[in-house]
């Protein structure tokens, strides 16, 4: 989770209805694309948006992902 900033964490949490705050329309579309992407396309998106991909992967696949992202969003956990 090295590249996840508090802003990124908040945007991804909001997208998944777990708190945070809404991103701008372009960023929302990026998060949606990452959310829907297969692994090969997600890897391509990671080239331009590594923090967002890391955050989406964390919330989708890590059992502690929501908790970790909430900590990053609140500045309690270093990314």
PDB file of N, CA, C and O in Angstrom:
ATOM      1  N   UNK A   1       0.825  -1.207   0.000  1.00  0.00           N
ATOM      2  CA  UNK A   1       0.000   0.000   0.000  1.00  0.00           C
ATOM      3  C   UNK A   1       0.860   1.257   0.000  1.00  0.00           C
ATOM      4  O   UNK A   1       0.405   2.306   0.395  1.00  0.00           O
ATOM      5  N   UNK A   2       2.088   1.153  -0.462  1.00  0.00           N
ATOM      6  CA  UNK A   2       3.022   2.268  -0.371  1.00  0.00           C
ATOM      7  C   UNK A   2       2.551   3.562  -1.041  1.00  0.00           C
ATOM      8  O   UNK A   2       2.888   4.623  -0.584  1.00  0.00           O
ATOM      9  N   UNK A   3       1.791   3.469  -2.113  1.00  0.00           N
ATOM     10  CA  UNK A   3       1.459   4.678  -2.856  1.00  0.00           C
ATOM     11  C   UNK A   3       0.058   5.207  -2.577  1.00  0.00           C
ATOM     12  O   UNK A   3      -0.434   6.053  -3.313  1.00  0.00           O
ATOM     13  N   UNK A   4      -0.586   4.729  -1.549  1.00  0.00           N
ATOM     14  CA  UNK A   4      -1.948   5.175  -1.253  1.00  0.00           C
ATOM     15  C   UNK A   4      -1.898   6.388  -0.331  1.00  0.00           C
ATOM     16  O   UNK A   4      -1.455   6.306   0.804  1.00  0.00           O
ATOM     17  N   UNK A   5      -2.346   7.518  -0.851  1.00  0.00           N
ATOM     18  CA  UNK A   5      -2.401   8.746  -0.057  1.00  0.00           C
ATOM     19  C   UNK A   5      -3.734   8.816   0.676  1.00  0.00           C
ATOM     20  O   UNK A   5      -4.687   8.101   0.318  1.00  0.00           O
ATOM     21  N   UNK A   6      -3.848   9.687   1.668  1.00  0.00           N
ATOM     22  CA  UNK A   6      -5.149   9.864   2.328  1.00  0.00           C
ATOM     23  C   UNK A   6      -6.261  10.240   1.338  1.00  0.00           C
ATOM     24  O   UNK A   6      -7.386   9.742   1.444  1.00  0.00           O
ATOM     25  N   UNK A   7      -5.942  11.074   0.365  1.00  0.00           N
ATOM     26  CA  UNK A   7      -6.952  11.464  -0.623  1.00  0.00           C
ATOM     27  C   UNK A   7      -7.421  10.256  -1.430  1.00  0.00           C
ATOM     28  O   UNK A   7      -8.626  10.048  -1.625  1.00  0.00           O
ATOM     29  N   UNK A   8      -6.483   9.446  -1.900  1.00  0.00           N
ATOM     30  CA  UNK A   8      -6.826   8.245  -2.661  1.00  0.00           C
ATOM     31  C   UNK A   8      -7.671   7.308  -1.808  1.00  0.00           C
ATOM     32  O   UNK A   8      -8.692   6.780  -2.261  1.00  0.00           O
ATOM     33  N   UNK A   9      -7.260   7.098  -0.573  1.00  0.00           N
ATOM     34  CA  UNK A   9      -8.013   6.217   0.326  1.00  0.00           C
ATOM     35  C   UNK A   9      -9.445   6.719   0.494  1.00  0.00           C
ATOM     36  O   UNK A   9     -10.396   5.933   0.424  1.00  0.00           O
ATOM     37  N   UNK A  10      -9.611   8.009   0.688  1.00  0.00           N
ATOM     38  CA  UNK A  10     -10.956   8.578   0.845  1.00  0.00           C
ATOM     39  C   UNK A  10     -11.797   8.384  -0.410  1.00  0.00           C
ATOM     40  O   UNK A  10     -12.977   8.043  -0.327  1.00  0.00           O
ATOM     41  N   UNK A  11     -11.213   8.593  -1.575  1.00  0.00           N
ATOM     42  CA  UNK A  11     -11.958   8.432  -2.825  1.00  0.00           C
ATOM     43  C   UNK A  11     -12.414   6.991  -3.018  1.00  0.00           C
ATOM     44  O   UNK A  11     -13.561   6.741  -3.407  1.00  0.00           O
ATOM     45  N   UNK A  12     -11.521   6.041  -2.763  1.00  0.00           N
ATOM     46  CA  UNK A  12     -11.864   4.637  -2.959  1.00  0.00           C
ATOM     47  C   UNK A  12     -12.872   4.176  -1.905  1.00  0.00           C
ATOM     48  O   UNK A  12     -13.827   3.454  -2.227  1.00  0.00           O
ATOM     49  N   UNK A  13     -12.704   4.603  -0.675  1.00  0.00           N
ATOM     50  CA  UNK A  13     -13.689   4.263   0.351  1.00  0.00           C
ATOM     51  C   UNK A  13     -15.076   4.780  -0.043  1.00  0.00           C
ATOM     52  O   UNK A  13     -16.076   4.080   0.114  1.00  0.00           O
ATOM     53  N   UNK A  14     -15.150   5.993  -0.546  1.00  0.00           N
ATOM     54  CA  UNK A  14     -16.435   6.556  -0.964  1.00  0.00           C
ATOM     55  C   UNK A  14     -17.050   5.724  -2.088  1.00  0.00           C
ATOM     56  O   UNK A  14     -18.242   5.417  -2.072  1.00  0.00           O
ATOM     57  N   UNK A  15     -16.232   5.354  -3.062  1.00  0.00           N
ATOM     58  CA  UNK A  15     -16.717   4.556  -4.191  1.00  0.00           C
ATOM     59  C   UNK A  15     -17.379   3.265  -3.721  1.00  0.00           C
ATOM     60  O   UNK A  15     -18.381   2.840  -4.277  1.00  0.00           O
ATOM     61  N   UNK A  16     -16.825   2.674  -2.680  1.00  0.00           N
ATOM     62  CA  UNK A  16     -17.363   1.411  -2.157  1.00  0.00           C
ATOM     63  C   UNK A  16     -18.354   1.606  -1.012  1.00  0.00           C
ATOM     64  O   UNK A  16     -18.738   0.646  -0.355  1.00  0.00           O
ATOM     65  N   UNK A  17     -18.750   2.856  -0.763  1.00  0.00           N
ATOM     66  CA  UNK A  17     -19.749   3.119   0.269  1.00  0.00           C
ATOM     67  C   UNK A  17     -19.259   2.861   1.680  1.00  0.00           C
ATOM     68  O   UNK A  17     -20.040   2.494   2.561  1.00  0.00           O
ATOM     69  N   UNK A  18     -17.962   3.081   1.902  1.00  0.00           N
ATOM     70  CA  UNK A  18     -17.376   2.789   3.214  1.00  0.00           C
ATOM     71  C   UNK A  18     -16.806   4.041   3.878  1.00  0.00           C
ATOM     72  O   UNK A  18     -15.860   3.972   4.644  1.00  0.00           O
ATOM     73  N   UNK A  19     -17.380   5.186   3.580  1.00  0.00           N
ATOM     74  CA  UNK A  19     -16.895   6.430   4.172  1.00  0.00           C
ATOM     75  C   UNK A  19     -16.162   7.242   3.129  1.00  0.00           C
ATOM     76  O   UNK A  19     -16.452   7.157   1.943  1.00  0.00           O
ATOM     77  N   UNK A  20     -15.189   8.003   3.564  1.00  0.00           N
ATOM     78  CA  UNK A  20     -14.412   8.820   2.647  1.00  0.00           C
ATOM     79  C   UNK A  20     -15.209   9.960   2.060  1.00  0.00           C
ATOM     80  O   UNK A  20     -16.247  10.350   2.582  1.00  0.00           O
ATOM     81  N   UNK A  21     -14.707  10.482   0.965  1.00  0.00           N
ATOM     82  CA  UNK A  21     -15.416  11.560   0.278  1.00  0.00           C
ATOM     83  C   UNK A  21     -15.260  11.388  -1.230  1.00  0.00           C
ATOM     84  O   UNK A  21     -14.339  10.744  -1.710  1.00  0.00           O
ATOM     85  N   UNK A  22     -16.207  11.976  -1.943  1.00  0.00           N
ATOM     86  CA  UNK A  22     -16.321  11.793  -3.381  1.00  0.00           C
ATOM     87  C   UNK A  22     -15.178  12.466  -4.126  1.00  0.00           C
ATOM     88  O   UNK A  22     -14.776  13.585  -3.823  1.00  0.00           O
ATOM     89  N   UNK A  23     -14.686  11.764  -5.134  1.00  0.00           N
ATOM     90  CA  UNK A  23     -13.673  12.310  -6.033  1.00  0.00           C
ATOM     91  C   UNK A  23     -14.346  13.125  -7.122  1.00  0.00           C
ATOM     92  O   UNK A  23     -15.576  13.094  -7.271  1.00  0.00           O
ATOM     93  N   UNK A  24     -13.554  13.813  -7.914  1.00  0.00           N
ATOM     94  CA  UNK A  24     -14.076  14.506  -9.081  1.00  0.00           C
ATOM     95  C   UNK A  24     -14.527  13.500 -10.132  1.00  0.00           C
ATOM     96  O   UNK A  24     -14.233  12.304 -10.046  1.00  0.00           O
ATOM     97  N   UNK A  25     -15.221  13.980 -11.144  1.00  0.00           N
ATOM     98  CA  UNK A  25     -15.822  13.072 -12.121  1.00  0.00           C
ATOM     99  C   UNK A  25     -14.786  12.250 -12.886  1.00  0.00           C
ATOM    100  O   UNK A  25     -15.008  11.062 -13.138  1.00  0.00           O
ATOM    101  N   UNK A  26     -13.657  12.832 -13.258  1.00  0.00           N
ATOM    102  CA  UNK A  26     -12.629  12.066 -13.971  1.00  0.00           C
ATOM    103  C   UNK A  26     -12.080  10.964 -13.071  1.00  0.00           C
ATOM    104  O   UNK A  26     -11.978   9.803 -13.490  1.00  0.00           O
ATOM    105  N   UNK A  27     -11.759  11.306 -11.850  1.00  0.00           N
ATOM    106  CA  UNK A  27     -11.205  10.322 -10.916  1.00  0.00           C
ATOM    107  C   UNK A  27     -12.218   9.233 -10.614  1.00  0.00           C
ATOM    108  O   UNK A  27     -11.856   8.064 -10.487  1.00  0.00           O
ATOM    109  N   UNK A  28     -13.483   9.591 -10.511  1.00  0.00           N
ATOM    110  CA  UNK A  28     -14.520   8.571 -10.309  1.00  0.00           C
ATOM    111  C   UNK A  28     -14.509   7.558 -11.449  1.00  0.00           C
ATOM    112  O   UNK A  28     -14.660   6.359 -11.223  1.00  0.00           O
ATOM    113  N   UNK A  29     -14.335   8.041 -12.669  1.00  0.00           N
ATOM    114  CA  UNK A  29     -14.304   7.143 -13.821  1.00  0.00           C
ATOM    115  C   UNK A  29     -13.072   6.240 -13.790  1.00  0.00           C
ATOM    116  O   UNK A  29     -13.143   5.064 -14.167  1.00  0.00           O
ATOM    117  N   UNK A  30     -11.949   6.770 -13.340  1.00  0.00           N
ATOM    118  CA  UNK A  30     -10.732   5.958 -13.200  1.00  0.00           C
ATOM    119  C   UNK A  30     -10.975   4.842 -12.184  1.00  0.00           C
ATOM    120  O   UNK A  30     -10.634   3.674 -12.423  1.00  0.00           O
ATOM    121  N   UNK A  31     -11.567   5.189 -11.050  1.00  0.00           N
ATOM    122  CA  UNK A  31     -11.843   4.180 -10.014  1.00  0.00           C
ATOM    123  C   UNK A  31     -12.804   3.125 -10.563  1.00  0.00           C
ATOM    124  O   UNK A  31     -12.606   1.929 -10.345  1.00  0.00           O
ATOM    125  N   UNK A  32     -13.821   3.552 -11.287  1.00  0.00           N
ATOM    126  CA  UNK A  32     -14.764   2.597 -11.883  1.00  0.00           C
ATOM    127  C   UNK A  32     -14.050   1.670 -12.860  1.00  0.00           C
ATOM    128  O   UNK A  32     -14.315   0.470 -12.900  1.00  0.00           O
ATOM    129  N   UNK A  33     -13.156   2.229 -13.672  1.00  0.00           N
ATOM    130  CA  UNK A  33     -12.417   1.410 -14.639  1.00  0.00           C
ATOM    131  C   UNK A  33     -11.549   0.381 -13.921  1.00  0.00           C
ATOM    132  O   UNK A  33     -11.499  -0.790 -14.326  1.00  0.00           O
ATOM    133  N   UNK A  34     -10.872   0.795 -12.867  1.00  0.00           N
ATOM    134  CA  UNK A  34     -10.035  -0.133 -12.093  1.00  0.00           C
ATOM    135  C   UNK A  34     -10.904  -1.209 -11.473  1.00  0.00           C
ATOM    136  O   UNK A  34     -10.559  -2.394 -11.490  1.00  0.00           O
ATOM    137  N   UNK A  35     -12.031  -0.814 -10.930  1.00  0.00           N
ATOM    138  CA  UNK A  35     -12.967  -1.739 -10.289  1.00  0.00           C
ATOM    139  C   UNK A  35     -13.422  -2.822 -11.266  1.00  0.00           C
ATOM    140  O   UNK A  35     -13.554  -3.987 -10.902  1.00  0.00           O
ATOM    141  N   UNK A  36     -13.632  -2.465 -12.514  1.00  0.00           N
ATOM    142  CA  UNK A  36     -14.159  -3.386 -13.517  1.00  0.00           C
ATOM    143  C   UNK A  36     -13.075  -4.143 -14.283  1.00  0.00           C
ATOM    144  O   UNK A  36     -13.372  -5.106 -14.988  1.00  0.00           O
ATOM    145  N   UNK A  37     -11.838  -3.714 -14.175  1.00  0.00           N
ATOM    146  CA  UNK A  37     -10.768  -4.250 -15.018  1.00  0.00           C
ATOM    147  C   UNK A  37     -10.381  -5.680 -14.661  1.00  0.00           C
ATOM    148  O   UNK A  37     -10.382  -6.063 -13.488  1.00  0.00           O
ATOM    149  N   UNK A  38     -10.021  -6.433 -15.690  1.00  0.00           N
ATOM    150  CA  UNK A  38      -9.420  -7.741 -15.464  1.00  0.00           C
ATOM    151  C   UNK A  38      -7.964  -7.500 -15.053  1.00  0.00           C
ATOM    152  O   UNK A  38      -7.470  -6.371 -15.157  1.00  0.00           O
ATOM    153  N   UNK A  39      -7.279  -8.519 -14.565  1.00  0.00           N
ATOM    154  CA  UNK A  39      -5.913  -8.302 -14.065  1.00  0.00           C
ATOM    155  C   UNK A  39      -4.959  -7.658 -15.080  1.00  0.00           C
ATOM    156  O   UNK A  39      -4.164  -6.779 -14.709  1.00  0.00           O
ATOM    157  N   UNK A  40      -5.016  -8.042 -16.336  1.00  0.00           N
ATOM    158  CA  UNK A  40      -4.099  -7.472 -17.336  1.00  0.00           C
ATOM    159  C   UNK A  40      -4.353  -5.978 -17.521  1.00  0.00           C
ATOM    160  O   UNK A  40      -3.400  -5.177 -17.575  1.00  0.00           O
ATOM    161  N   UNK A  41      -5.611  -5.584 -17.604  1.00  0.00           N
ATOM    162  CA  UNK A  41      -5.921  -4.168 -17.763  1.00  0.00           C
ATOM    163  C   UNK A  41      -5.691  -3.383 -16.477  1.00  0.00           C
ATOM    164  O   UNK A  41      -5.302  -2.223 -16.513  1.00  0.00           O
ATOM    165  N   UNK A  42      -5.917  -4.028 -15.338  1.00  0.00           N
ATOM    166  CA  UNK A  42      -5.622  -3.372 -14.061  1.00  0.00           C
ATOM    167  C   UNK A  42      -4.129  -3.061 -13.973  1.00  0.00           C
ATOM    168  O   UNK A  42      -3.741  -1.988 -13.513  1.00  0.00           O
ATOM    169  N   UNK A  43      -3.294  -3.985 -14.454  1.00  0.00           N
ATOM    170  CA  UNK A  43      -1.848  -3.737 -14.460  1.00  0.00           C
ATOM    171  C   UNK A  43      -1.497  -2.544 -15.343  1.00  0.00           C
ATOM    172  O   UNK A  43      -0.620  -1.748 -14.997  1.00  0.00           O
ATOM    173  N   UNK A  44      -2.187  -2.395 -16.450  1.00  0.00           N
ATOM    174  CA  UNK A  44      -1.950  -1.244 -17.324  1.00  0.00           C
ATOM    175  C   UNK A  44      -2.380   0.051 -16.637  1.00  0.00           C
ATOM    176  O   UNK A  44      -1.675   1.066 -16.711  1.00  0.00           O
ATOM    177  N   UNK A  45      -3.517   0.012 -15.970  1.00  0.00           N
ATOM    178  CA  UNK A  45      -3.981   1.204 -15.241  1.00  0.00           C
ATOM    179  C   UNK A  45      -3.039   1.568 -14.103  1.00  0.00           C
ATOM    180  O   UNK A  45      -2.879   2.737 -13.760  1.00  0.00           O
ATOM    181  N   UNK A  46      -2.379   0.567 -13.530  1.00  0.00           N
ATOM    182  CA  UNK A  46      -1.432   0.821 -12.436  1.00  0.00           C
ATOM    183  C   UNK A  46      -0.232   1.642 -12.889  1.00  0.00           C
ATOM    184  O   UNK A  46       0.400   2.308 -12.068  1.00  0.00           O
ATOM    185  N   UNK A  47       0.081   1.617 -14.170  1.00  0.00           N
ATOM    186  CA  UNK A  47       1.197   2.417 -14.675  1.00  0.00           C
ATOM    187  C   UNK A  47       0.931   3.909 -14.488  1.00  0.00           C
ATOM    188  O   UNK A  47       1.848   4.676 -14.211  1.00  0.00           O
ATOM    189  N   UNK A  48      -0.307   4.320 -14.639  1.00  0.00           N
ATOM    190  CA  UNK A  48      -0.653   5.735 -14.501  1.00  0.00           C
ATOM    191  C   UNK A  48      -1.268   6.103 -13.171  1.00  0.00           C
ATOM    192  O   UNK A  48      -1.194   7.255 -12.742  1.00  0.00           O
ATOM    193  N   UNK A  49      -1.879   5.121 -12.516  1.00  0.00           N
ATOM    194  CA  UNK A  49      -2.626   5.393 -11.286  1.00  0.00           C
ATOM    195  C   UNK A  49      -2.303   4.342 -10.217  1.00  0.00           C
ATOM    196  O   UNK A  49      -3.199   3.632  -9.745  1.00  0.00           O
ATOM    197  N   UNK A  50      -1.036   4.239  -9.825  1.00  0.00           N
ATOM    198  CA  UNK A  50      -0.641   3.158  -8.905  1.00  0.00           C
ATOM    199  C   UNK A  50      -1.352   3.198  -7.560  1.00  0.00           C
ATOM    200  O   UNK A  50      -1.712   2.148  -7.019  1.00  0.00           O
ATOM    201  N   UNK A  51      -1.569   4.372  -7.010  1.00  0.00           N
ATOM    202  CA  UNK A  51      -2.230   4.480  -5.715  1.00  0.00           C
ATOM    203  C   UNK A  51      -3.674   4.021  -5.762  1.00  0.00           C
ATOM    204  O   UNK A  51      -4.147   3.319  -4.868  1.00  0.00           O
ATOM    205  N   UNK A  52      -4.369   4.410  -6.817  1.00  0.00           N
ATOM    206  CA  UNK A  52      -5.766   4.003  -6.958  1.00  0.00           C
ATOM    207  C   UNK A  52      -5.882   2.502  -7.176  1.00  0.00           C
ATOM    208  O   UNK A  52      -6.758   1.858  -6.596  1.00  0.00           O
ATOM    209  N   UNK A  53      -5.004   1.941  -7.995  1.00  0.00           N
ATOM    210  CA  UNK A  53      -5.044   0.495  -8.207  1.00  0.00           C
ATOM    211  C   UNK A  53      -4.741  -0.230  -6.903  1.00  0.00           C
ATOM    212  O   UNK A  53      -5.439  -1.179  -6.537  1.00  0.00           O
ATOM    213  N   UNK A  54      -3.734   0.213  -6.167  1.00  0.00           N
ATOM    214  CA  UNK A  54      -3.391  -0.428  -4.892  1.00  0.00           C
ATOM    215  C   UNK A  54      -4.565  -0.363  -3.919  1.00  0.00           C
ATOM    216  O   UNK A  54      -4.859  -1.335  -3.218  1.00  0.00           O
ATOM    217  N   UNK A  55      -5.252   0.776  -3.873  1.00  0.00           N
ATOM    218  CA  UNK A  55      -6.379   0.930  -2.949  1.00  0.00           C
ATOM    219  C   UNK A  55      -7.562   0.055  -3.354  1.00  0.00           C
ATOM    220  O   UNK A  55      -8.196  -0.573  -2.495  1.00  0.00           O
ATOM    221  N   UNK A  56      -7.859  -0.019  -4.648  1.00  0.00           N
ATOM    222  CA  UNK A  56      -8.970  -0.856  -5.107  1.00  0.00           C
ATOM    223  C   UNK A  56      -8.649  -2.323  -4.852  1.00  0.00           C
ATOM    224  O   UNK A  56      -9.503  -3.072  -4.366  1.00  0.00           O
ATOM    225  N   UNK A  57      -7.434  -2.735  -5.148  1.00  0.00           N
ATOM    226  CA  UNK A  57      -7.039  -4.127  -4.889  1.00  0.00           C
ATOM    227  C   UNK A  57      -7.147  -4.427  -3.396  1.00  0.00           C
ATOM    228  O   UNK A  57      -7.636  -5.485  -3.000  1.00  0.00           O
ATOM    229  N   UNK A  58      -6.714  -3.487  -2.565  1.00  0.00           N
ATOM    230  CA  UNK A  58      -6.786  -3.687  -1.112  1.00  0.00           C
ATOM    231  C   UNK A  58      -8.228  -3.871  -0.655  1.00  0.00           C
ATOM    232  O   UNK A  58      -8.524  -4.787   0.121  1.00  0.00           O
ATOM    233  N   UNK A  59      -9.118  -3.020  -1.132  1.00  0.00           N
ATOM    234  CA  UNK A  59     -10.501  -3.102  -0.661  1.00  0.00           C
ATOM    235  C   UNK A  59     -11.211  -4.329  -1.233  1.00  0.00           C
ATOM    236  O   UNK A  59     -12.109  -4.877  -0.596  1.00  0.00           O
ATOM    237  N   UNK A  60     -10.798  -4.786  -2.410  1.00  0.00           N
ATOM    238  CA  UNK A  60     -11.445  -5.945  -3.016  1.00  0.00           C
ATOM    239  C   UNK A  60     -10.922  -7.275  -2.477  1.00  0.00           C
ATOM    240  O   UNK A  60     -11.683  -8.225  -2.364  1.00  0.00           O
ATOM    241  N   UNK A  61      -9.625  -7.348  -2.178  1.00  0.00           N
ATOM    242  CA  UNK A  61      -9.025  -8.651  -1.899  1.00  0.00           C
ATOM    243  C   UNK A  61      -8.421  -8.822  -0.512  1.00  0.00           C
ATOM    244  O   UNK A  61      -8.155  -9.950  -0.103  1.00  0.00           O
ATOM    245  N   UNK A  62      -8.168  -7.754   0.205  1.00  0.00           N
ATOM    246  CA  UNK A  62      -7.549  -7.850   1.533  1.00  0.00           C
ATOM    247  C   UNK A  62      -8.659  -7.801   2.584  1.00  0.00           C
ATOM    248  O   UNK A  62      -9.420  -6.839   2.639  1.00  0.00           O
ATOM    249  N   UNK A  63      -8.755  -8.822   3.431  1.00  0.00           N
ATOM    250  CA  UNK A  63      -9.800  -8.812   4.464  1.00  0.00           C
ATOM    251  C   UNK A  63      -9.716  -7.590   5.385  1.00  0.00           C
ATOM    252  O   UNK A  63     -10.719  -7.164   5.945  1.00  0.00           O
ATOM    253  N   UNK A  64      -8.528  -7.032   5.530  1.00  0.00           N
ATOM    254  CA  UNK A  64      -8.335  -5.837   6.356  1.00  0.00           C
ATOM    255  C   UNK A  64      -8.268  -4.562   5.513  1.00  0.00           C
ATOM    256  O   UNK A  64      -7.918  -3.497   6.019  1.00  0.00           O
ATOM    257  N   UNK A  65      -8.601  -4.670   4.235  1.00  0.00           N
ATOM    258  CA  UNK A  65      -8.456  -3.545   3.323  1.00  0.00           C
ATOM    259  C   UNK A  65      -9.236  -2.309   3.728  1.00  0.00           C
ATOM    260  O   UNK A  65      -8.709  -1.207   3.711  1.00  0.00           O
ATOM    261  N   UNK A  66     -10.497  -2.484   4.100  1.00  0.00           N
ATOM    262  CA  UNK A  66     -11.317  -1.332   4.491  1.00  0.00           C
ATOM    263  C   UNK A  66     -10.716  -0.659   5.719  1.00  0.00           C
ATOM    264  O   UNK A  66     -10.533   0.562   5.746  1.00  0.00           O
ATOM    265  N   UNK A  67     -10.384  -1.451   6.715  1.00  0.00           N
ATOM    266  CA  UNK A  67      -9.805  -0.898   7.947  1.00  0.00           C
ATOM    267  C   UNK A  67      -8.497  -0.173   7.654  1.00  0.00           C
ATOM    268  O   UNK A  67      -8.264   0.931   8.162  1.00  0.00           O
ATOM    269  N   UNK A  68      -7.652  -0.784   6.829  1.00  0.00           N
ATOM    270  CA  UNK A  68      -6.370  -0.150   6.494  1.00  0.00           C
ATOM    271  C   UNK A  68      -6.578   1.149   5.727  1.00  0.00           C
ATOM    272  O   UNK A  68      -5.921   2.160   6.021  1.00  0.00           O
ATOM    273  N   UNK A  69      -7.494   1.135   4.770  1.00  0.00           N
ATOM    274  CA  UNK A  69      -7.755   2.368   4.013  1.00  0.00           C
ATOM    275  C   UNK A  69      -8.363   3.447   4.902  1.00  0.00           C
ATOM    276  O   UNK A  69      -8.049   4.626   4.759  1.00  0.00           O
ATOM    277  N   UNK A  70      -9.230   3.057   5.833  1.00  0.00           N
ATOM    278  CA  UNK A  70      -9.792   4.045   6.759  1.00  0.00           C
ATOM    279  C   UNK A  70      -8.695   4.664   7.614  1.00  0.00           C
ATOM    280  O   UNK A  70      -8.711   5.868   7.868  1.00  0.00           O
ATOM    281  N   UNK A  71      -7.736   3.863   8.040  1.00  0.00           N
ATOM    282  CA  UNK A  71      -6.608   4.389   8.814  1.00  0.00           C
ATOM    283  C   UNK A  71      -5.778   5.360   7.986  1.00  0.00           C
ATOM    284  O   UNK A  71      -5.376   6.421   8.474  1.00  0.00           O
ATOM    285  N   UNK A  72      -5.514   5.018   6.729  1.00  0.00           N
ATOM    286  CA  UNK A  72      -4.765   5.915   5.848  1.00  0.00           C
ATOM    287  C   UNK A  72      -5.554   7.197   5.622  1.00  0.00           C
ATOM    288  O   UNK A  72      -5.010   8.299   5.695  1.00  0.00           O
ATOM    289  N   UNK A  73      -6.852   7.068   5.373  1.00  0.00           N
ATOM    290  CA  UNK A  73      -7.708   8.235   5.108  1.00  0.00           C
ATOM    291  C   UNK A  73      -7.710   9.201   6.284  1.00  0.00           C
ATOM    292  O   UNK A  73      -7.767  10.419   6.103  1.00  0.00           O
ATOM    293  N   UNK A  74      -7.648   8.658   7.484  1.00  0.00           N
ATOM    294  CA  UNK A  74      -7.679   9.494   8.675  1.00  0.00           C
ATOM    295  C   UNK A  74      -6.290   9.911   9.140  1.00  0.00           C
ATOM    296  O   UNK A  74      -6.146  10.556  10.171  1.00  0.00           O
ATOM    297  N   UNK A  75      -5.268   9.502   8.393  1.00  0.00           N
ATOM    298  CA  UNK A  75      -3.905   9.878   8.735  1.00  0.00           C
ATOM    299  C   UNK A  75      -3.337   9.095   9.904  1.00  0.00           C
ATOM    300  O   UNK A  75      -2.317   9.471  10.464  1.00  0.00           O
ATOM    301  N   UNK A  76      -3.997   7.997  10.275  1.00  0.00           N
ATOM    302  CA  UNK A  76      -3.540   7.209  11.417  1.00  0.00           C
ATOM    303  C   UNK A  76      -2.529   6.138  11.018  1.00  0.00           C
ATOM    304  O   UNK A  76      -1.787   5.650  11.853  1.00  0.00           O
ATOM    305  N   UNK A  77      -2.525   5.775   9.761  1.00  0.00           N
ATOM    306  CA  UNK A  77      -1.642   4.722   9.253  1.00  0.00           C
ATOM    307  C   UNK A  77      -0.864   5.288   8.074  1.00  0.00           C
ATOM    308  O   UNK A  77      -1.443   5.903   7.183  1.00  0.00           O
ATOM    309  N   UNK A  78       0.436   5.082   8.080  1.00  0.00           N
ATOM    310  CA  UNK A  78       1.229   5.502   6.931  1.00  0.00           C
ATOM    311  C   UNK A  78       0.997   4.518   5.798  1.00  0.00           C
ATOM    312  O   UNK A  78       0.954   3.308   6.020  1.00  0.00           O
ATOM    313  N   UNK A  79       0.827   5.046   4.607  1.00  0.00           N
ATOM    314  CA  UNK A  79       0.577   4.185   3.449  1.00  0.00           C
ATOM    315  C   UNK A  79       1.810   3.387   3.088  1.00  0.00           C
ATOM    316  O   UNK A  79       2.907   3.774   3.304  1.00  0.00           O
TER     317      UNK A  79
END
